[in-house]
PDB file of C-alpha atoms in Angstrom:
ATOM      1  CA  MET A  87       5.160 -96.618-278.304  1.00 51.00           C
ATOM      2  CA  SER A  88       8.822 -96.135-278.266  1.00 69.00           C
ATOM      3  CA  ASN A  89      10.595 -93.996-280.785  1.00 82.00           C
ATOM      4  CA  VAL A  90      13.997 -95.397-280.122  1.00 88.00           C
ATOM      5  CA  ASN A  91      15.603 -96.398-283.564  1.00 89.00           C
ATOM      6  CA  LYS A  92      19.150 -96.846-282.517  1.00 96.00           C
ATOM      7  CA  VAL A  93      20.861 -98.374-279.548  1.00 97.00           C
ATOM      8  CA  ALA A  94      24.234 -98.944-278.143  1.00 98.00           C
ATOM      9  CA  VAL A  95      25.699-101.957-276.268  1.00 98.00           C
ATOM     10  CA  VAL A  96      28.497-101.542-274.154  1.00 98.00           C
ATOM     11  CA  GLY A  97      29.819-105.039-273.043  1.00 97.00           C
ATOM     12  CA  THR A  98      29.369-107.876-275.563  1.00 97.00           C
ATOM     13  CA  GLY A  99      29.722-110.904-273.181  1.00 95.00           C
ATOM     14  CA  VAL A 100      27.003-113.491-272.880  1.00 95.00           C
ATOM     15  CA  ILE A 101      24.421-110.975-271.857  1.00 97.00           C
ATOM     16  CA  GLY A 102      25.452-107.951-274.144  1.00 97.00           C
ATOM     17  CA  ASN A 103      25.405-110.439-277.138  1.00 97.00           C
ATOM     18  CA  GLY A 104      22.031-111.668-276.264  1.00 97.00           C
ATOM     19  CA  TRP A 105      20.799-108.000-276.177  1.00 98.00           C
ATOM     20  CA  ILE A 106      22.427-107.480-279.542  1.00 98.00           C
ATOM     21  CA  GLY A 107      20.475-110.233-281.045  1.00 98.00           C
ATOM     22  CA  ARG A 108      17.321-109.190-279.794  1.00 97.00           C
ATOM     23  CA  PHE A 109      17.763-105.445-280.729  1.00 98.00           C
ATOM     24  CA  LEU A 110      18.636-106.729-284.343  1.00 98.00           C
ATOM     25  CA  ALA A 111      15.680-109.020-284.650  1.00 97.00           C
ATOM     26  CA  GLN A 112      13.359-106.061-283.681  1.00 96.00           C
ATOM     27  CA  GLY A 113      14.746-103.993-286.656  1.00 96.00           C
ATOM     28  CA  LEU A 114      17.011-101.612-284.511  1.00 97.00           C
ATOM     29  CA  ASP A 115      20.469-100.121-285.447  1.00 97.00           C
ATOM     30  CA  VAL A 116      23.012-101.329-283.025  1.00 98.00           C
ATOM     31  CA  VAL A 117      26.429 -99.787-282.188  1.00 98.00           C
ATOM     32  CA  ALA A 118      28.424-102.229-280.083  1.00 98.00           C
ATOM     33  CA  PHE A 119      31.641-101.494-278.226  1.00 98.00           C
ATOM     34  CA  ASP A 120      33.873-103.999-276.066  1.00 97.00           C
ATOM     35  CA  PRO A 121      37.625-103.379-275.666  1.00 96.00           C
ATOM     36  CA  ALA A 122      38.226-107.149-275.604  1.00 96.00           C
ATOM     37  CA  ASP A 123      40.224-108.669-278.327  1.00 96.00           C
ATOM     38  CA  GLY A 124      38.196-110.610-280.576  1.00 97.00           C
ATOM     39  CA  ALA A 125      34.930-109.216-279.245  1.00 97.00           C
ATOM     40  CA  GLU A 126      33.352-108.191-282.591  1.00 97.00           C
ATOM     41  CA  GLU A 127      34.077-111.502-284.363  1.00 97.00           C
ATOM     42  CA  ARG A 128      32.535-113.417-281.391  1.00 97.00           C
ATOM     43  CA  THR A 129      29.429-111.260-281.288  1.00 98.00           C
ATOM     44  CA  ARG A 130      28.915-111.732-284.941  1.00 98.00           C
ATOM     45  CA  GLN A 131      29.290-115.452-284.582  1.00 97.00           C
ATOM     46  CA  VAL A 132      26.988-115.717-281.836  1.00 96.00           C
ATOM     47  CA  VAL A 133      24.272-113.491-283.792  1.00 97.00           C
ATOM     48  CA  GLU A 134      24.658-115.882-286.704  1.00 97.00           C
ATOM     49  CA  GLN A 135      24.240-118.774-284.547  1.00 94.00           C
ATOM     50  CA  VAL A 136      21.119-117.647-282.726  1.00 94.00           C
ATOM     51  CA  TRP A 137      19.319-116.069-285.706  1.00 96.00           C
ATOM     52  CA  PRO A 138      17.224-119.027-286.728  1.00 93.00           C
ATOM     53  CA  GLU A 139      15.677-118.980-283.247  1.00 90.00           C
ATOM     54  CA  LEU A 140      15.183-115.267-283.684  1.00 94.00           C
ATOM     55  CA  GLU A 141      13.263-116.004-287.080  1.00 94.00           C
ATOM     56  CA  ARG A 142      11.084-118.590-285.441  1.00 90.00           C
ATOM     57  CA  LEU A 143      10.121-116.083-282.800  1.00 90.00           C
ATOM     58  CA  GLY A 144       9.163-113.639-285.240  1.00 91.00           C
ATOM     59  CA  MET A 145      11.252-110.567-286.706  1.00 93.00           C
ATOM     60  CA  THR A 146      10.208-106.975-287.473  1.00 94.00           C
ATOM     61  CA  GLU A 147      10.468-106.050-290.829  1.00 91.00           C
ATOM     62  CA  GLY A 148      13.810-104.801-291.652  1.00 92.00           C
ATOM     63  CA  ALA A 149      15.513-106.747-289.302  1.00 96.00           C
ATOM     64  CA  SER A 150      19.061-107.383-290.326  1.00 97.00           C
ATOM     65  CA  GLN A 151      22.404-108.758-289.128  1.00 97.00           C
ATOM     66  CA  ASN A 152      24.049-106.038-291.240  1.00 97.00           C
ATOM     67  CA  ARG A 153      22.359-103.491-288.880  1.00 98.00           C
ATOM     68  CA  LEU A 154      25.146-104.095-286.411  1.00 98.00           C
ATOM     69  CA  THR A 155      28.280-101.823-286.211  1.00 98.00           C
ATOM     70  CA  PHE A 156      31.294-102.201-284.023  1.00 97.00           C
ATOM     71  CA  VAL A 157      33.273 -99.084-282.975  1.00 97.00           C
ATOM     72  CA  SER A 158      36.580 -98.747-281.213  1.00 96.00           C
ATOM     73  CA  THR A 159      35.634 -96.252-278.538  1.00 97.00           C
ATOM     74  CA  LEU A 160      32.907 -96.101-275.917  1.00 97.00           C
ATOM     75  CA  GLU A 161      32.427 -92.357-276.651  1.00 97.00           C
ATOM     76  CA  GLU A 162      31.727 -93.008-280.373  1.00 97.00           C
ATOM     77  CA  ALA A 163      29.343 -95.924-279.442  1.00 97.00           C
ATOM     78  CA  VAL A 164      27.015 -93.725-277.245  1.00 97.00           C
ATOM     79  CA  GLN A 165      27.218 -90.156-278.853  1.00 96.00           C
ATOM     80  CA  ASP A 166      24.307 -90.527-281.186  1.00 94.00           C
ATOM     81  CA  VAL A 167      22.103 -93.254-279.915  1.00 97.00           C
ATOM     82  CA  ASP A 168      18.474 -93.045-278.127  1.00 94.00           C
ATOM     83  CA  PHE A 169      19.082 -95.809-275.700  1.00 97.00           C
ATOM     84  CA  ILE A 170      22.257 -97.639-274.197  1.00 98.00           C
ATOM     85  CA  GLN A 171      22.479-101.085-272.700  1.00 98.00           C
ATOM     86  CA  GLU A 172      25.343-101.560-270.327  1.00 98.00           C
ATOM     87  CA  ASN A 173      26.811-105.083-269.747  1.00 97.00           C
ATOM     88  CA  VAL A 174      30.147-104.823-268.186  1.00 97.00           C
ATOM     89  CA  PRO A 175      31.145-107.299-265.402  1.00 94.00           C
ATOM     90  CA  GLU A 176      29.334-107.142-262.199  1.00 94.00           C
ATOM     91  CA  ARG A 177      31.757-105.149-260.225  1.00 95.00           C
ATOM     92  CA  GLU A 178      30.424-101.898-258.687  1.00 95.00           C
ATOM     93  CA  ASP A 179      33.873 -99.949-259.251  1.00 96.00           C
ATOM     94  CA  ILE A 180      33.883-101.097-263.173  1.00 96.00           C
ATOM     95  CA  LYS A 181      30.058-100.211-263.762  1.00 97.00           C
ATOM     96  CA  LYS A 182      30.338 -96.898-261.991  1.00 97.00           C
ATOM     97  CA  SER A 183      33.325 -95.950-263.864  1.00 97.00           C
ATOM     98  CA  VAL A 184      31.747 -96.882-267.373  1.00 97.00           C
ATOM     99  CA  LEU A 185      28.622 -95.301-266.628  1.00 97.00           C
ATOM    100  CA  THR A 186      30.181 -92.175-265.615  1.00 97.00           C
ATOM    101  CA  ASN A 187      32.107 -92.249-269.011  1.00 97.00           C
ATOM    102  CA  ILE A 188      28.805 -92.998-270.879  1.00 97.00           C
ATOM    103  CA  ASP A 189      26.808 -90.397-269.120  1.00 96.00           C
ATOM    104  CA  GLN A 190      29.378 -87.655-270.166  1.00 96.00           C
ATOM    105  CA  HIS A 191      29.153 -88.528-273.878  1.00 97.00           C
ATOM    106  CA  ALA A 192      25.567 -89.554-274.345  1.00 96.00           C
ATOM    107  CA  LYS A 193      22.899 -87.416-275.712  1.00 94.00           C
ATOM    108  CA  PRO A 194      20.978 -85.712-272.889  1.00 89.00           C
ATOM    109  CA  ASP A 195      17.695 -87.482-273.475  1.00 90.00           C
ATOM    110  CA  ALA A 196      19.389 -90.859-273.925  1.00 95.00           C
ATOM    111  CA  ILE A 197      18.181 -93.522-271.301  1.00 96.00           C
ATOM    112  CA  ILE A 198      20.932 -95.858-269.792  1.00 97.00           C
ATOM    113  CA  GLY A 199      19.945 -99.340-268.518  1.00 98.00           C
ATOM    114  CA  SER A 200      22.253-101.371-266.645  1.00 97.00           C
ATOM    115  CA  SER A 201      21.859-105.107-266.885  1.00 97.00           C
ATOM    116  CA  THR A 202      23.071-105.605-263.345  1.00 96.00           C
ATOM    117  CA  SER A 203      21.723-108.527-261.557  1.00 94.00           C
ATOM    118  CA  GLY A 204      22.449-107.291-257.949  1.00 92.00           C
ATOM    119  CA  ILE A 205      23.325-103.775-257.854  1.00 95.00           C
ATOM    120  CA  MET A 206      20.952-101.096-257.010  1.00 96.00           C
ATOM    121  CA  ALA A 207      20.046 -98.050-259.272  1.00 97.00           C
ATOM    122  CA  THR A 208      20.763 -95.660-256.555  1.00 97.00           C
ATOM    123  CA  THR A 209      24.216 -96.871-256.150  1.00 97.00           C
ATOM    124  CA  LEU A 210      24.943 -96.784-260.017  1.00 97.00           C
ATOM    125  CA  GLN A 211      23.529 -93.078-260.210  1.00 97.00           C
ATOM    126  CA  GLU A 212      26.022 -91.825-257.617  1.00 96.00           C
ATOM    127  CA  ASP A 213      28.452 -89.017-259.035  1.00 90.00           C
ATOM    128  CA  LEU A 214      26.806 -88.634-262.205  1.00 95.00           C
ATOM    129  CA  GLN A 215      25.867 -85.505-264.304  1.00 94.00           C
ATOM    130  CA  HIS A 216      22.523 -86.766-265.227  1.00 95.00           C
ATOM    131  CA  PRO A 217      21.862 -89.583-262.659  1.00 95.00           C
ATOM    132  CA  GLY A 218      17.942 -89.823-263.193  1.00 95.00           C
ATOM    133  CA  ARG A 219      18.519 -91.418-266.560  1.00 95.00           C
ATOM    134  CA  VAL A 220      20.271 -94.460-265.508  1.00 97.00           C
ATOM    135  CA  ILE A 221      18.041 -97.418-264.437  1.00 97.00           C
ATOM    136  CA  VAL A 222      18.667-101.086-263.700  1.00 98.00           C
ATOM    137  CA  ALA A 223      17.313-103.154-266.761  1.00 98.00           C
ATOM    138  CA  HIS A 224      18.210-106.599-265.785  1.00 97.00           C
ATOM    139  CA  PRO A 225      17.375-109.449-268.240  1.00 97.00           C
ATOM    140  CA  PHE A 226      17.541-113.191-268.199  1.00 96.00           C
ATOM    141  CA  ASN A 227      19.616-115.418-270.336  1.00 93.00           C
ATOM    142  CA  PRO A 228      19.059-116.290-273.046  1.00 94.00           C
ATOM    143  CA  VAL A 229      18.078-112.601-273.392  1.00 96.00           C
ATOM    144  CA  TYR A 230      17.291-113.016-277.104  1.00 95.00           C
ATOM    145  CA  ILE A 231      14.540-115.505-276.068  1.00 93.00           C
ATOM    146  CA  LEU A 232      13.274-114.912-272.630  1.00 93.00           C
ATOM    147  CA  PRO A 233      11.188-111.965-272.473  1.00 94.00           C
ATOM    148  CA  LEU A 234      11.280-110.708-268.822  1.00 96.00           C
ATOM    149  CA  VAL A 235      13.453-107.592-267.990  1.00 98.00           C
ATOM    150  CA  GLU A 236      13.472-106.067-264.276  1.00 97.00           C
ATOM    151  CA  LEU A 237      13.272-102.281-264.404  1.00 98.00           C
ATOM    152  CA  VAL A 238      14.050-100.536-261.171  1.00 97.00           C
ATOM    153  CA  GLY A 239      14.748 -96.889-260.763  1.00 97.00           C
ATOM    154  CA  GLY A 240      16.754 -95.027-258.289  1.00 96.00           C
ATOM    155  CA  GLN A 241      16.299 -92.216-256.031  1.00 96.00           C
ATOM    156  CA  ALA A 242      17.117 -89.757-258.975  1.00 96.00           C
ATOM    157  CA  THR A 243      14.771 -91.491-261.317  1.00 95.00           C
ATOM    158  CA  ASP A 244      11.427 -90.040-262.157  1.00 89.00           C
ATOM    159  CA  ALA A 245       8.101 -91.727-263.442  1.00 91.00           C
ATOM    160  CA  GLU A 246       8.155 -90.455-266.879  1.00 94.00           C
ATOM    161  CA  LEU A 247      11.672 -91.706-267.487  1.00 94.00           C
ATOM    162  CA  MET A 248      10.536 -95.308-266.294  1.00 95.00           C
ATOM    163  CA  GLU A 249       7.547 -95.115-268.751  1.00 96.00           C
ATOM    164  CA  ARG A 250       9.767 -94.178-271.574  1.00 95.00           C
ATOM    165  CA  ALA A 251      12.019 -97.177-270.673  1.00 97.00           C
ATOM    166  CA  LYS A 252       9.147 -99.530-270.267  1.00 97.00           C
ATOM    167  CA  ALA A 253       7.802 -98.578-273.496  1.00 96.00           C
ATOM    168  CA  PHE A 254      11.036 -99.037-275.368  1.00 97.00           C
ATOM    169  CA  TYR A 255      11.236-102.601-273.876  1.00 97.00           C
ATOM    170  CA  GLN A 256       7.742-103.491-274.683  1.00 96.00           C
ATOM    171  CA  SER A 257       8.511-102.312-278.490  1.00 95.00           C
ATOM    172  CA  ILE A 258      11.116-105.050-278.633  1.00 96.00           C
ATOM    173  CA  GLN A 259       8.681-107.762-277.610  1.00 94.00           C
ATOM    174  CA  MET A 260      10.066-107.886-273.833  1.00 95.00           C
ATOM    175  CA  ARG A 261       7.688-108.241-270.647  1.00 94.00           C
ATOM    176  CA  PRO A 262       9.042-105.155-268.432  1.00 97.00           C
ATOM    177  CA  LEU A 263       8.413-105.820-264.722  1.00 96.00           C
ATOM    178  CA  VAL A 264       8.767-102.395-263.088  1.00 96.00           C
ATOM    179  CA  ILE A 265       9.807-102.755-259.454  1.00 95.00           C
ATOM    180  CA  ASN A 266       8.665 -99.916-257.232  1.00 90.00           C
ATOM    181  CA  LYS A 267      11.342-100.367-254.325  1.00 93.00           C
ATOM    182  CA  GLU A 268      14.868-101.138-254.777  1.00 95.00           C
ATOM    183  CA  ILE A 269      16.208-104.160-253.090  1.00 93.00           C
ATOM    184  CA  GLU A 270      19.781-106.113-253.851  1.00 92.00           C
ATOM    185  CA  GLY A 271      19.346-108.684-256.306  1.00 92.00           C
ATOM    186  CA  HIS A 272      15.916-107.310-257.493  1.00 94.00           C
ATOM    187  CA  VAL A 273      13.261-109.998-257.467  1.00 94.00           C
ATOM    188  CA  ALA A 274      13.453-113.087-259.932  1.00 95.00           C
ATOM    189  CA  ASP A 275      17.045-113.655-258.834  1.00 94.00           C
ATOM    190  CA  ARG A 276      16.327-113.605-255.305  1.00 92.00           C
ATOM    191  CA  LEU A 277      13.603-116.155-255.967  1.00 92.00           C
ATOM    192  CA  MET A 278      15.988-118.420-257.966  1.00 93.00           C
ATOM    193  CA  GLU A 279      18.756-117.862-255.344  1.00 92.00           C
ATOM    194  CA  ALA A 280      16.558-119.407-252.627  1.00 91.00           C
ATOM    195  CA  LEU A 281      15.767-122.478-254.647  1.00 93.00           C
ATOM    196  CA  TRP A 282      19.282-122.789-255.386  1.00 92.00           C
ATOM    197  CA  ARG A 283      20.611-122.705-251.788  1.00 91.00           C
ATOM    198  CA  GLU A 284      18.133-125.221-250.896  1.00 91.00           C
ATOM    199  CA  ALA A 285      19.356-127.499-253.833  1.00 93.00           C
ATOM    200  CA  LEU A 286      22.833-127.035-252.659  1.00 92.00           C
ATOM    201  CA  HIS A 287      22.013-128.317-249.174  1.00 93.00           C
ATOM    202  CA  LEU A 288      20.117-131.206-250.532  1.00 94.00           C
ATOM    203  CA  VAL A 289      23.027-132.059-252.542  1.00 93.00           C
ATOM    204  CA  ASN A 290      25.514-131.494-249.793  1.00 93.00           C
ATOM    205  CA  ASP A 291      23.626-133.757-247.287  1.00 93.00           C
ATOM    206  CA  GLY A 292      23.549-136.590-249.513  1.00 95.00           C
ATOM    207  CA  ILE A 293      19.737-136.663-250.125  1.00 95.00           C
ATOM    208  CA  VAL A 294      19.740-136.313-254.112  1.00 94.00           C
ATOM    209  CA  THR A 295      22.134-135.780-256.804  1.00 94.00           C
ATOM    210  CA  THR A 296      22.031-132.802-258.982  1.00 93.00           C
ATOM    211  CA  GLU A 297      20.307-134.680-261.741  1.00 92.00           C
ATOM    212  CA  GLU A 298      17.451-135.527-259.033  1.00 94.00           C
ATOM    213  CA  VAL A 299      17.156-132.087-258.065  1.00 94.00           C
ATOM    214  CA  ASP A 300      16.782-131.192-261.932  1.00 91.00           C
ATOM    215  CA  ALA A 301      14.312-133.828-262.261  1.00 90.00           C
ATOM    216  CA  ALA A 302      12.198-132.707-259.400  1.00 93.00           C
ATOM    217  CA  ILE A 303      11.973-129.311-261.099  1.00 91.00           C
ATOM    218  CA  ILE A 304      11.480-130.315-264.657  1.00 88.00           C
ATOM    219  CA  TYR A 305       8.669-132.990-264.049  1.00 87.00           C
ATOM    220  CA  GLY A 306       7.100-131.095-261.053  1.00 87.00           C
ATOM    221  CA  ALA A 307       7.092-127.373-259.941  1.00 89.00           C
ATOM    222  CA  GLY A 308       8.807-126.144-263.130  1.00 89.00           C
ATOM    223  CA  LEU A 309       5.978-127.365-265.369  1.00 84.00           C
ATOM    224  CA  ARG A 310       3.310-125.597-263.297  1.00 83.00           C
ATOM    225  CA  TRP A 311       5.539-122.491-262.758  1.00 86.00           C
ATOM    226  CA  ALA A 312       6.042-121.969-266.459  1.00 82.00           C
ATOM    227  CA  GLN A 313       2.165-121.439-266.853  1.00 72.00           C
ATOM    228  CA  MET A 314       1.097-120.009-263.578  1.00 74.00           C
ATOM    229  CA  GLY A 315       3.948-119.171-261.164  1.00 80.00           C
ATOM    230  CA  PRO A 316       4.033-120.021-257.520  1.00 85.00           C
ATOM    231  CA  PHE A 317       1.150-118.134-256.223  1.00 83.00           C
ATOM    232  CA  LEU A 318      -1.508-119.136-258.655  1.00 78.00           C
ATOM    233  CA  THR A 319      -0.274-122.508-258.585  1.00 81.00           C
ATOM    234  CA  PHE A 320      -0.799-122.616-254.704  1.00 78.00           C
ATOM    235  CA  HIS A 321      -4.327-120.834-255.408  1.00 83.00           C
ATOM    236  CA  LEU A 322      -5.379-123.874-257.409  1.00 75.00           C
ATOM    237  CA  ALA A 323      -3.990-126.390-254.595  1.00 77.00           C
ATOM    238  CA  GLY A 324      -6.755-124.637-252.328  1.00 76.00           C
ATOM    239  CA  GLY A 325      -9.608-126.205-254.287  1.00 77.00           C
ATOM    240  CA  GLU A 326     -12.870-124.266-254.845  1.00 78.00           C
ATOM    241  CA  GLN A 327     -11.946-121.684-252.038  1.00 74.00           C
ATOM    242  CA  GLY A 328      -8.400-121.222-253.611  1.00 78.00           C
ATOM    243  CA  MET A 329      -5.616-119.483-251.639  1.00 77.00           C
ATOM    244  CA  ARG A 330      -7.883-118.847-248.695  1.00 79.00           C
ATOM    245  CA  HIS A 331      -8.492-122.689-247.969  1.00 76.00           C
ATOM    246  CA  MET A 332      -4.677-123.281-248.961  1.00 74.00           C
ATOM    247  CA  LEU A 333      -3.410-121.004-246.328  1.00 75.00           C
ATOM    248  CA  GLU A 334      -5.708-122.245-243.592  1.00 78.00           C
ATOM    249  CA  GLN A 335      -4.881-125.985-244.401  1.00 82.00           C
ATOM    250  CA  PHE A 336      -1.106-125.752-245.003  1.00 76.00           C
ATOM    251  CA  GLY A 337      -0.204-122.180-243.493  1.00 71.00           C
ATOM    252  CA  PRO A 338       0.892-123.935-240.318  1.00 76.00           C
ATOM    253  CA  ALA A 339       3.631-125.905-242.019  1.00 75.00           C
ATOM    254  CA  LEU A 340       5.158-122.587-242.936  1.00 68.00           C
ATOM    255  CA  LYS A 341       6.498-122.628-239.301  1.00 72.00           C
ATOM    256  CA  LYS A 342       8.407-126.144-239.702  1.00 75.00           C
ATOM    257  CA  PRO A 343      12.062-125.800-240.239  1.00 70.00           C
ATOM    258  CA  TRP A 344      11.857-127.852-243.573  1.00 76.00           C
ATOM    259  CA  THR A 345      14.000-125.204-245.483  1.00 75.00           C
ATOM    260  CA  LYS A 346      17.570-124.010-244.645  1.00 74.00           C
ATOM    261  CA  LEU A 347      17.582-120.515-245.980  1.00 74.00           C
ATOM    262  CA  GLU A 348      21.284-119.798-245.651  1.00 80.00           C
ATOM    263  CA  ALA A 349      23.531-120.988-248.179  1.00 74.00           C
ATOM    264  CA  PRO A 350      25.806-124.049-247.236  1.00 74.00           C
ATOM    265  CA  GLU A 351      29.680-123.267-246.949  1.00 82.00           C
ATOM    266  CA  LEU A 352      30.819-124.043-250.500  1.00 72.00           C
ATOM    267  CA  THR A 353      33.618-126.578-249.491  1.00 83.00           C
ATOM    268  CA  GLU A 354      35.790-128.298-252.155  1.00 87.00           C
ATOM    269  CA  ASP A 355      33.750-131.409-251.497  1.00 87.00           C
ATOM    270  CA  LEU A 356      30.349-129.741-252.109  1.00 79.00           C
ATOM    271  CA  LYS A 357      31.962-128.169-255.519  1.00 77.00           C
ATOM    272  CA  GLU A 358      33.070-131.465-256.610  1.00 86.00           C
ATOM    273  CA  LYS A 359      29.771-133.210-256.022  1.00 80.00           C
ATOM    274  CA  VAL A 360      27.876-130.337-257.952  1.00 74.00           C
ATOM    275  CA  ILE A 361      30.623-130.344-260.747  1.00 81.00           C
ATOM    276  CA  GLU A 362      30.595-134.062-260.978  1.00 85.00           C
ATOM    277  CA  GLY A 363      26.934-134.338-260.826  1.00 78.00           C
ATOM    278  CA  CYS A 364      26.425-131.855-263.788  1.00 72.00           C
ATOM    279  CA  GLU A 365      28.961-133.427-265.891  1.00 82.00           C
ATOM    280  CA  SER A 366      27.642-136.920-265.437  1.00 82.00           C
ATOM    281  CA  HIS A 367      24.019-135.463-266.053  1.00 72.00           C
ATOM    282  CA  ALA A 368      25.121-133.880-269.330  1.00 75.00           C
ATOM    283  CA  GLY A 369      27.248-136.889-270.596  1.00 81.00           C
ATOM    284  CA  ASP A 370      28.989-136.238-273.928  1.00 82.00           C
ATOM    285  CA  VAL A 371      26.785-133.742-274.975  1.00 79.00           C
ATOM    286  CA  PRO A 372      28.748-130.330-275.758  1.00 82.00           C
ATOM    287  CA  ILE A 373      27.518-127.264-274.014  1.00 78.00           C
ATOM    288  CA  SER A 374      26.777-125.897-277.630  1.00 81.00           C
ATOM    289  CA  GLU A 375      24.350-128.856-278.243  1.00 83.00           C
ATOM    290  CA  LEU A 376      22.644-128.285-274.843  1.00 79.00           C
ATOM    291  CA  GLU A 377      22.058-124.569-275.735  1.00 81.00           C
ATOM    292  CA  ASN A 378      20.406-125.125-278.669  1.00 81.00           C
ATOM    293  CA  LYS A 379      18.280-127.942-277.325  1.00 82.00           C
ATOM    294  CA  ARG A 380      17.362-125.297-274.656  1.00 80.00           C
ATOM    295  CA  ASN A 381      16.649-122.599-277.033  1.00 79.00           C
ATOM    296  CA  GLU A 382      14.486-124.703-279.219  1.00 84.00           C
ATOM    297  CA  PHE A 383      12.561-125.780-276.122  1.00 82.00           C
ATOM    298  CA  LEU A 384      12.254-122.253-274.872  1.00 82.00           C
ATOM    299  CA  VAL A 385      10.815-121.135-278.275  1.00 81.00           C
ATOM    300  CA  LYS A 386       8.025-123.594-278.260  1.00 85.00           C
ATOM    301  CA  LEU A 387       7.339-123.153-274.575  1.00 83.00           C
ATOM    302  CA  LEU A 388       6.713-119.414-274.985  1.00 82.00           C
ATOM    303  CA  ASP A 389       4.344-120.036-277.743  1.00 82.00           C
ATOM    304  CA  LEU A 390       2.401-122.229-275.183  1.00 81.00           C
ATOM    305  CA  VAL A 391       2.506-119.671-272.334  1.00 77.00           C
ATOM    306  CA  GLU A 392       1.251-117.000-274.738  1.00 78.00           C
ATOM    307  CA  ASP A 393      -1.733-119.170-275.673  1.00 79.00           C
ATOM    308  CA  TYR A 394      -2.763-120.204-272.250  1.00 74.00           C
ATOM    309  CA  TRP A 395      -1.790-116.728-270.338  1.00 64.00           C
ATOM    310  CA  PRO A 396      -2.355-114.046-272.933  1.00 61.00           C
ATOM    311  CA  GLN A 397      -3.967-111.668-270.441  1.00 58.00           C
ATOM    312  CA  SER A 398      -0.785-111.153-268.480  1.00 58.00           C
ATOM    313  CA  LYS A 399      -0.236-107.471-267.356  1.00 59.00           C
ATOM    314  CA  ILE A 400       3.244-107.150-267.948  1.00 58.00           C
TER     315      ILE A 400
END
């Protein structure tokens, strides 16, 4: 069990606000800092908006929006908390500068998780006084609903600290995936990026529209992946012998040049195809309404996943 009671959130954009919503729903005290004008007002508006989804997911006793405090300096935000979630823009120079400041002012035993989607932990640990306590803690949008968080340590990280971090994220109803070897982009984003690159090629070559790509995932692979993921899905494709037969039967096809692993050149023409396709697909529905529909769907889908896959080890 985690003994973290108070957390700091540094950077309150989409991801930072998602973390704040989840932390508050799990009964934690949250201290937030973001130097941008209007940051506190935007955060409180977001939290109020997503609170019904958080209630449907289930809240911890004592959960309250009133447990959020905004402060005017980073030093004040991190000086008296047990865990710090950093969510500043995805630029190495900015992150390292902010992490240096956090490291100087945080309690010696406070853990610092960076929400970076691509930078490796060892890089973030460079030149810090306490490098071992900085880890990658990469979530997925919307953070207040989706439970996966990728945890990656750097060269200075020890196993005990990673266990503490894992226990903390489990305590706020997340499913931490501890990745034992660093790689750019971690794991889940690399998988999504491969599909994204192939989708761009299919649209660019005039084979399908953006709406047709989405339909191919929604009504095909996506439904199966939500329950079992790609490996067990293919395991079932092999019949009674499972993956053994699947690889024997379909393995040779892996050599065929079906996919284009490198991304296409992002020309103005391709940009317009993608933009116009998405805008046509969405129609006149506002982004806020699409987000609400997505959230309602994800809450219901998570219930199904838990019903059919309760033995997951993460």
